C-alpha cells in the first residue's frame, strides 16, 4: 500500500507556496530567508514547495541544508529539466492549501506582496489574486521588446490579454482543482488561469533586480513558448491560412482573366517578373501553412504519446520535529 503523501497536519494548511527553481544555488538561501520571514508574519498555517527542475548546480543541496531550519519546507527534484510549466504542475499536484501561490525564486516576484494577496483572498474579493508588473526597470530593451511582441501575439491570436501579467498569483482551491482537471499535457499556466474566467483582482508590483544570477529567457525560448501557447489556445492561425488561400484563388482568377484577354487581343506580354513574384509569394505561403499545420500536429503528437509531464528523482520531506525541552528522550 502506497504511503500517504500528505500527512494529516498538511490537510489544514491555509496557504501553499510553489517555487519552481532551476540553477538557483547562488540565491535560494537568501530567497527562502526572506520568504519565510514574510510568511511567518502573515500566515500561521503554510507550507512551501520548491520544485527543483533538474538543476545542474547545488540547488538541491541548498534545499536539503535549509530543511532543518524551515520545518514547512518541502521539495521535489526532477530527473532532468522538464521546464517551468512542468514544475508548476508538480507543485499544484502537491499543494494542499486552501490557497496556493506560484512565484519565482529570484525575488523578482517580491515576497512582501504576499500579505496583500492573502488579505484580498481572505476578504473574498476574488478567486485569483494576480500580481501585475507595473514597471520593468531591470529588463533590457530587448527583453521588454520580446515581452511586448509576445503579449501582442497572444492578444491577437488567442484573445487572452496578458499585458503586464506574470506567473506570480494566488489561486483559490477551487481554481487549483479546476486547473488540475484539465486533461492536456502541453500547458501554459498563465494563460490557463486567465482562460478559466474566475474573478481576478490585480495587484501592481515593480520587477526588482534578481537576487542572484541572470535570466535564462531568450528570444528563442519566448518564440517557442509563443508557438506552443497560441496553438494550445486558438485555431486562428488555421483560419488565417484558409483566408490566405482565398486571396490566392482570387489573385489566380485575376491573372487567368488577364492571360485570356491577352491571348484574344494578341498582345505579347512577357510577364516574367510578375510570374516570378507570384510563385515566390505563394511558395513561401505554402511553406508557412505547412509549418503552422506542423505546429498543431506536434501538439497532437505530444498529447497522444501521453508521457508523464515530469519524473521525480528525489523528494524533500518535512524535517522531523525537534523534542520539546523536558520531554521524553
XYZ file of C-alpha atoms in Angstrom:
329
model
C 0.000 0.000 0.000
C 1.362 3.411 -1.004
C 2.113 5.728 1.936
C 0.030 8.866 2.412
C 1.997 11.606 0.656
C 0.307 14.316 2.697
C 0.440 13.891 6.493
C -2.752 14.809 8.403
C -1.303 18.151 9.514
C -0.815 19.192 5.855
C -4.539 18.965 5.189
C -5.179 22.005 7.390
C -2.760 24.240 5.501
C -4.178 27.657 4.650
C -1.501 28.652 2.141
C 0.823 26.606 -0.063
C 3.604 28.401 -1.919
C 5.004 26.814 -5.096
C 8.503 27.889 -6.156
C 9.964 26.482 -9.403
C 13.769 26.625 -9.305
C 16.434 25.915 -11.894
C 20.120 26.539 -11.125
C 19.331 28.929 -8.263
C 22.016 27.795 -5.820
C 23.506 31.288 -5.570
C 20.351 32.924 -4.273
C 17.954 30.246 -2.984
C 19.093 30.519 0.652
C 18.611 34.293 0.729
C 15.247 33.948 -1.016
C 13.989 31.372 1.488
C 15.038 33.575 4.401
C 13.040 36.488 3.003
C 10.068 34.306 2.053
C 9.749 32.551 5.404
C 10.152 35.842 7.228
C 7.172 37.254 5.330
C 5.050 34.101 5.641
C 5.528 33.804 9.404
C 4.312 37.362 9.751
C 1.085 36.954 7.750
C 0.118 33.262 7.966
C 0.266 30.625 10.688
C -0.539 27.531 8.620
C 1.507 27.302 5.448
C 3.996 25.180 3.558
C 6.480 25.911 0.776
C 7.083 23.549 -2.141
C 10.322 24.190 -4.037
C 10.417 22.223 -7.298
C 13.997 21.695 -8.473
C 13.607 21.479 -12.234
C 16.682 19.342 -12.849
C 19.226 21.923 -11.689
C 22.832 21.274 -12.642
C 24.268 23.245 -9.721
C 23.895 22.780 -5.947
C 20.265 23.932 -5.699
C 19.093 20.597 -4.253
C 21.902 20.501 -1.712
C 20.950 24.027 -0.609
C 17.369 22.876 -0.096
C 18.489 19.875 1.935
C 20.563 22.162 4.127
C 17.630 24.557 4.605
C 15.247 21.758 5.627
C 16.449 21.741 9.251
C 15.880 25.474 9.532
C 12.436 25.633 7.928
C 10.017 22.956 9.117
C 7.448 23.980 6.496
C 9.828 23.451 3.579
C 9.034 20.667 1.113
C 10.565 19.876 -2.245
C 10.748 17.713 -5.341
C 13.739 17.139 -7.597
C 13.190 16.235 -11.256
C 15.401 13.723 -13.057
C 16.185 16.414 -15.652
C 14.999 19.825 -16.775
C 11.350 19.459 -17.844
C 10.554 23.193 -17.937
C 8.802 25.669 -15.697
C 5.299 24.575 -16.706
C 6.032 21.022 -15.535
C 7.434 22.368 -12.268
C 4.311 24.458 -11.658
C 2.098 21.440 -12.406
C 4.069 19.282 -9.969
C 3.659 21.929 -7.286
C -0.085 22.236 -7.881
C -0.445 18.470 -7.524
C 1.402 18.507 -4.203
C -0.103 21.655 -2.678
C -2.887 21.118 -0.144
C -3.502 24.713 0.911
C -6.894 26.409 0.727
C -4.976 28.996 -1.289
C -1.943 28.407 -3.492
C 0.663 30.939 -4.607
C 3.052 30.437 -7.522
C 6.162 32.628 -7.553
C 9.742 32.717 -8.831
C 12.781 32.071 -6.651
C 14.837 35.086 -7.735
C 12.937 37.742 -5.701
C 11.734 39.485 -8.865
C 8.343 38.421 -7.537
C 8.520 40.325 -4.224
C 7.534 38.160 -1.218
C 6.406 41.355 0.536
C 3.306 41.330 -1.690
C 2.069 38.052 -0.171
C 0.402 39.780 2.789
C -1.767 41.924 0.476
C -2.619 38.923 -1.684
C -3.718 36.925 1.350
C -5.722 39.853 2.720
C -7.633 40.249 -0.556
C -8.303 36.499 -0.776
C -9.451 36.243 2.836
C -11.846 39.121 2.226
C -13.387 37.156 -0.652
C -12.561 39.834 -3.229
C -11.611 37.338 -5.956
C -10.713 33.734 -6.651
C -7.428 34.773 -8.283
C -5.164 37.496 -6.922
C -2.784 38.249 -9.788
C 0.379 40.280 -9.350
C 0.763 42.551 -12.371
C 4.011 44.133 -13.489
C 3.831 47.911 -13.166
C 7.372 48.522 -14.420
C 10.375 46.520 -15.626
C 13.342 48.816 -14.873
C 15.768 45.921 -14.558
C 14.958 44.487 -18.015
C 16.969 45.313 -21.110
C 15.306 46.857 -24.153
C 15.381 43.521 -25.986
C 13.628 41.787 -23.055
C 10.939 44.478 -22.991
C 10.537 44.192 -26.776
C 10.223 40.405 -26.555
C 7.558 40.715 -23.851
C 5.609 43.293 -25.869
C 5.660 41.181 -29.040
C 4.696 38.042 -27.111
C 1.730 39.747 -25.395
C 0.571 41.286 -28.688
C 0.643 37.908 -30.418
C -1.284 36.258 -27.583
C -3.919 39.010 -27.597
C -4.312 38.876 -31.396
C -4.268 35.113 -31.832
C -5.994 33.874 -28.681
C -7.927 36.831 -27.281
C -6.084 36.499 -23.944
C -4.777 39.819 -22.649
C -1.529 39.034 -20.827
C -0.105 42.572 -20.808
C 1.830 43.029 -17.592
C 0.788 39.558 -16.420
C 3.132 37.254 -14.562
C 3.072 33.768 -13.068
C 3.035 35.381 -9.620
C -0.535 34.831 -8.475
C -2.644 33.418 -5.667
C -5.270 30.823 -6.584
C -8.242 29.729 -4.539
C -8.510 25.981 -4.020
C -11.409 25.715 -6.480
C -9.228 27.289 -9.188
C -6.390 24.845 -8.438
C -8.778 21.893 -8.645
C -10.110 23.205 -11.962
C -6.609 23.547 -13.428
C -5.661 20.044 -12.298
C -8.774 18.694 -14.019
C -7.566 19.966 -17.409
C -6.511 16.875 -19.396
C -3.921 18.445 -21.705
C -0.205 17.883 -21.190
C 1.020 20.946 -23.087
C 0.311 23.661 -20.541
C 0.651 27.417 -20.171
C -0.126 28.252 -16.542
C -0.573 31.998 -17.014
C -2.922 31.563 -19.947
C -4.900 28.782 -18.261
C -5.705 30.937 -15.228
C -6.852 33.811 -17.458
C -8.873 31.448 -19.666
C -10.612 29.902 -16.635
C -12.650 33.084 -16.172
C -12.608 33.134 -12.370
C -12.907 36.547 -10.757
C -9.494 38.199 -10.652
C -8.049 41.071 -8.669
C -4.808 42.682 -9.857
C -2.073 43.978 -7.579
C 0.691 46.029 -9.179
C 4.358 45.485 -8.373
C 7.678 46.657 -9.747
C 10.027 43.978 -11.028
C 13.145 44.138 -8.864
C 16.622 43.029 -9.933
C 17.364 39.324 -9.489
C 18.765 38.435 -6.098
C 21.499 36.422 -7.856
C 22.367 35.043 -11.275
C 20.958 36.089 -14.645
C 17.760 35.488 -16.556
C 17.714 32.437 -18.815
C 14.795 33.531 -21.014
C 15.982 34.110 -24.586
C 14.235 35.193 -27.774
C 14.307 31.570 -28.965
C 12.629 30.329 -25.783
C 9.964 33.037 -25.939
C 9.304 32.159 -29.588
C 8.845 28.504 -28.667
C 6.549 29.476 -25.771
C 4.502 31.712 -28.078
C 4.060 28.935 -30.669
C 3.054 26.362 -28.025
C 0.689 28.790 -26.290
C -1.017 30.022 -29.457
C -1.551 26.542 -30.874
C -2.824 25.337 -27.481
C -5.414 28.109 -27.084
C -6.553 29.080 -30.558
C -7.197 27.727 -34.045
C -6.976 31.227 -35.542
C -3.685 30.527 -37.404
C -5.510 27.780 -39.310
C -8.269 30.202 -40.300
C -5.616 32.707 -41.434
C -4.181 30.059 -43.767
C -7.678 29.493 -45.171
C -8.092 33.227 -45.796
C -4.689 33.385 -47.456
C -5.805 30.554 -49.726
C -8.918 32.521 -50.707
C -6.763 35.540 -51.534
C -4.556 33.311 -53.655
C -7.544 31.949 -55.542
C -8.784 35.472 -56.224
C -5.364 36.549 -57.487
C -5.184 33.433 -59.676
C -8.589 34.225 -61.211
C -7.477 37.771 -61.996
C -4.268 36.550 -63.655
C -6.247 33.931 -65.600
C -8.621 36.564 -66.964
C -5.648 38.762 -67.873
C -3.995 35.868 -69.700
C -7.174 35.053 -71.656
C -7.621 38.709 -72.602
C -4.004 38.980 -73.747
C -4.360 35.819 -75.845
C -7.590 37.010 -77.509
C -6.210 40.500 -78.148
C -2.922 39.175 -79.490
C -0.920 41.259 -77.042
C 2.534 39.870 -76.327
C 3.212 40.168 -72.644
C 6.366 38.674 -71.198
C 5.090 38.530 -67.583
C 8.314 37.017 -66.297
C 8.722 39.386 -63.324
C 5.104 39.230 -62.194
C 5.018 35.444 -62.517
C 8.253 35.100 -60.522
C 6.897 37.300 -57.725
C 3.631 35.347 -57.609
C 5.442 31.999 -57.485
C 7.791 33.146 -54.734
C 4.948 34.614 -52.678
C 2.665 31.619 -52.805
C 5.545 29.173 -52.478
C 6.528 30.865 -49.238
C 2.871 30.968 -48.158
C 2.602 27.212 -48.732
C 5.677 26.560 -46.615
C 4.287 28.830 -43.890
C 0.983 26.986 -43.964
C 2.728 23.623 -43.715
C 4.723 24.975 -40.754
C 1.558 26.072 -38.946
C -0.073 22.704 -39.560
C 3.113 21.061 -38.300
C 2.905 23.034 -35.044
C -0.631 21.753 -34.433
C 0.375 18.204 -35.351
C 3.265 18.454 -32.887
C 0.780 19.400 -30.161
C -1.371 16.389 -31.047
C 1.701 14.152 -31.137
C 2.710 15.195 -27.608
C -0.830 14.665 -26.324
C -1.262 11.267 -27.960
C 2.026 9.920 -26.562
C 0.601 10.558 -23.084
C 4.006 10.513 -21.448
C 4.258 11.904 -17.893
C 4.896 15.629 -17.739
C 7.873 15.069 -15.448
C 9.754 12.408 -13.495
C 10.697 12.837 -9.839
C 14.172 11.804 -8.736
C 14.025 12.773 -5.053
C 11.567 14.219 -2.569
C 12.428 16.587 0.238
C 10.210 15.646 3.139
C 9.491 17.739 6.186
C 12.153 17.819 8.862
C 11.478 15.660 11.907
C 10.060 17.771 14.762
C 12.553 18.579 17.482
C 11.717 17.313 21.000
C 10.489 19.924 23.440
C 12.656 20.680 26.465
C 11.728 18.357 29.310
C 10.065 15.833 27.008
C 10.810 12.156 26.702
C 14.221 11.290 25.324
